[in-house]
Amino acid sequence: MADIEIEIDGKKLQANPDAMVMQVADAAGIYIPRFCYHKHLSIAANCRMCLVEVEKAPKPMPACATPVMPGMKVFTRSAKALAAQKAVMEFLLINHPLDCPICDQGGECELQDLAMGYGPDKSFYHEGKRSVKDKDIGPLISTEMTRCIQCTRCVRFGAETAGFRELGATGRGERMEIGTYIQHAMESEVSGNIIDLCPVGALTSKPFRFTARAWELEQYPSIAAHDCLGSNIYVHTLRGKVMRVVPHENDEINQTWISDRDRYSYEGLNHEDRLEKPRIRKQDGWQETDWQTALEFATQGLQRVLNAEGGNELAALASPNSTLEEFYLLQKLLRSLGSSNIDHRLRQSDFSDQETSPIFPGLDMPIADLENRDVIVLLGCNLQKEEPIASLKVRKAALKGAKIIVVNMMDYDFHFNVSHKKIIAPHQFVDAVKELTNDPAIAEIVRNAKSLAVLLGAQSLNHLESSSIRFYAEKIASLANGTVGLLTEGCNAAGAWIAGAIPHRTAAGKPVSKIGLNAETILTDARKAYILLNVEPDLDCANSIAAINALDQAECVIALSTFKNPVLEQFADVILPVAPFTETSGTFVNAEGKWQKFKGVVTPLGETRPAWKVLRVMANFLKCEGFEFESSEKVREEVHELFLQGTAGASSPRPSRKEHPSPAALRASTSPTRGEVRISRVGEIPIYSGDNIQRRAKALQATQPIIEGNVAVVKIHPLTAEKLHLKEMEPAIIKQFENRIRLTVIFDTRVPENAAYIAGGITATSGLSQLFGPVEIHKA
Amino acid sequence: MSEIKKTLLSSAAQESIDRWMKRYPADQKRSAVLEALRIVQEENGGWLTVELMDAVAEFLEMAPIAVYEIVSFYSMYNVKPVGRYVLNVCTNISCMLSDSERIVDHIKKRLEIGINETTADGRFTLREVECLAACAAAPAMQVGKKYYEHLTPDKVDAILEELE
Ligand code: SF4
Ligand code: FES
Ligand code: FES
């Protein structure tokens, strides 16, 4: 429909005929006061703060709920409009406690701001005020419900956006309250957004509470460092300390939302585990020292191994959350020393198709486009937990009618409707994916898809036969010319591939002459020297037990780490404290291939240094050439230059499907034959156990059991338990090859038969060797 | 987490709710929520437990909080045990002008209970309600499905005696 013309405050404006006055005013930069209206929520029109005068209308109209009409004349600041707005404000303040001096929202409160503009400076109200008993909705959000003005933004966010209706308005009239009715903690993984939405101080951040005033904080843009979306954030700091994280609006990625993980993980940055000084291992234990000594010690150790054994005995593992610049320098260092044994795919086990992979793994489409897909196939993916913001988009697609088909190793309760699902044990998973479209109903949906997306989550990528899953995923996608998206773990897997932190290619996808060992073989085929970049070997590696053993036997282990870790303390020779993303500059490349730069927002803690500088100096010490970078920016430029050259020739960074080796050929190389397996492990990573920062974020750690219960257990289907003679709540011995651990049995009907949920990424299970491999379970 | 939950709703209740649901489109089961709650409350001796509300929510595929919202909004639903007879005395404007206060006070004295309280023998619960739409016959009171109008203390005595 053609635009119509309306007039607001004498300004002629073009408006979409479906728009509300508020939307047109916002687009034109005319501010109308509001509380309940939010551009990403439905219109409730319950606060009445947005009353404006409309020509020929007898009464003031709420701008947020008044559709535009041709020739309409709106006055937002006329005497009539202002009188109406002031009257509404007076009513809103009747029951508000006006406790701004002790309210955390003070200084960033919409009510406070508007009361400044519209509130009378004297109250005529002498009667008693309403007060509301306070609630406890969990470790993340503080409540002070007496301050609530009942705009219902928080309720609508839960019902519409998060798809998890936990808050509601109970009671009636003056006794109406916002709450959960039955006291319980919020379980949504994006719950923190209601803090930003709440226009008053009713909902505030619990970990941040009473620690700073909004006007003291400095605000810096940054990029969230925990999932492959790379949500845009603002980091708020006070006197050199990160105080909190809030969303930075970006319509292409996270809109106005961020996940709780991205919001609250900052607590880990200030954890007491932070290393502040370099340490070297002496005969009598650890010794703190200066950088010069530590680096000399490290490089001499390395040089000894290199002299004696050559570069092939050197290997490096890096966290997938490292920056592009760190990945690049690490691989450049390794390759200058004659080794290609480098990887960041720490939890993966199947690398057999790596040579035919695109330059970097990713979504293969813009993130924002997810909500426009009409068929989405999720393979091995707990989307809501792995990529909460992507999940909001899939939910939007589902609400618009998209069909969601799921093949998973646990029956997750998603916040979107699933039209077909297959829940199957890991060792039967590949066949289920292969045969997915044998189901006529599913085949019909997939074939008729107008825009099909097949998404592989962490569980597919970490699966023992992940290359086969990729192969069949491509087959499914090819039925309707769809895309295959890989939702990689960590925030910068794409950056790692581009920078060359992989054994078979150097920067920008250039193949190496001799392919190095991968994340798995680096550990099982133990090396003499290791460089670790922010790796917690017991928690970050699929084969945690091999990681521990490999480090144990190595002659030289150089750990660049932000945090203390017991395994590093036991086996490393040097521990160099390196800066987390808030204390260094760098680049993360997200799943859609977007390079997002960020700067350090606080100075590094103690003597911590940015890892890119440490790697550069190590290279200088080892007399490697081509490491004369003055800034991380220069490193990035070099990678970017190579990337442009590397992709210039290729028409598409995606290989043709024919190039993939067939799964039969691949399967021969992967370990256990599926026929023999009776029970396989579902090695899911619990929601807040993914990386070293979130593991140390207190409020998130307190929330994890609320969402997932105790994760240090083995969860099995009651039918499987019966076969194995296991009783609930009793201890069991879990055996994987020659390794054994002990866990309590919990019955869970979400686990398929012949499978056992045994989480990865936690200490209790670091004695095992495969996240999705076979296990034997016996009564203890 | 483990077992599959069995519903608390009796089969009779389920049947009646199913009958009500037939009146609404299949994808809008929630439309039957008011009736469902009434049926379940009646069966449970006049009040609803959280478990019963949850069971209704599950049966109608609604979020439990949405059911709590409804129950706490309407004065016809009780979330605490009530007496056999709930005396809903109107104290809204017309009844107030016709001295409903006198009626309330009389009941309080006679039964020795306050508002929202139940007699020790479990017979009566006294409640104040808003306009019963019987203004023309104020002061008015509703007990169960029956209206009592033009109340006087004597009339109240007679009514209470009648209610066993
Ligand atoms: S708690 Fe905040 S967001 Fe929720 S209804 Fe109250 S004022 Fe609105
Ligand atoms: S913003 Fe329009 S009524 Fe609240
Ligand atoms: S005011 Fe009592 S019935 Fe209307």
mmCIF file of N, CA, C and O in Angstrom, chain A residues 78 99 237 307 365 423 428:
data_model
loop_
_atom_site.group_PDB
_atom_site.id
_atom_site.type_symbol
_atom_site.label_atom_id
_atom_site.label_comp_id
_atom_site.label_asym_id
_atom_site.label_seq_id
_atom_site.Cartn_x
_atom_site.Cartn_y
_atom_site.Cartn_z
ATOM 1 N N SER A 78 0.891 20.003 22.450
ATOM 2 C CA SER A 78 -0.097 21.065 22.611
ATOM 3 C C SER A 78 -0.554 21.111 24.066
ATOM 4 O O SER A 78 -0.296 20.181 24.839
ATOM 5 N N ASP A 99 11.121 6.247 45.658
ATOM 6 C CA ASP A 99 12.302 5.956 46.469
ATOM 7 C C ASP A 99 13.582 6.005 45.641
ATOM 8 O O ASP A 99 14.522 5.248 45.871
ATOM 9 N N THR A 237 31.818 0.201 32.796
ATOM 10 C CA THR A 237 32.951 0.046 33.703
ATOM 11 C C THR A 237 32.983 1.178 34.710
ATOM 12 O O THR A 237 32.428 2.253 34.490
ATOM 13 N N ASN A 307 65.016 -28.223 19.266
ATOM 14 C CA ASN A 307 66.370 -28.637 18.886
ATOM 15 C C ASN A 307 66.497 -30.155 18.886
ATOM 16 O O ASN A 307 67.067 -30.741 17.983
ATOM 17 N N MET A 365 24.106 -17.916 5.802
ATOM 18 C CA MET A 365 23.047 -16.942 5.490
ATOM 19 C C MET A 365 23.111 -15.853 6.563
ATOM 20 O O MET A 365 23.707 -16.054 7.615
ATOM 21 N N ILE A 423 13.965 -38.510 18.188
ATOM 22 C CA ILE A 423 14.899 -38.454 19.299
ATOM 23 C C ILE A 423 15.590 -39.802 19.339
ATOM 24 O O ILE A 423 14.940 -40.838 19.494
ATOM 25 N N GLN A 428 22.946 -44.123 16.792
ATOM 26 C CA GLN A 428 21.957 -44.354 15.728
ATOM 27 C C GLN A 428 21.606 -43.058 15.013
ATOM 28 O O GLN A 428 20.747 -43.021 14.147
#
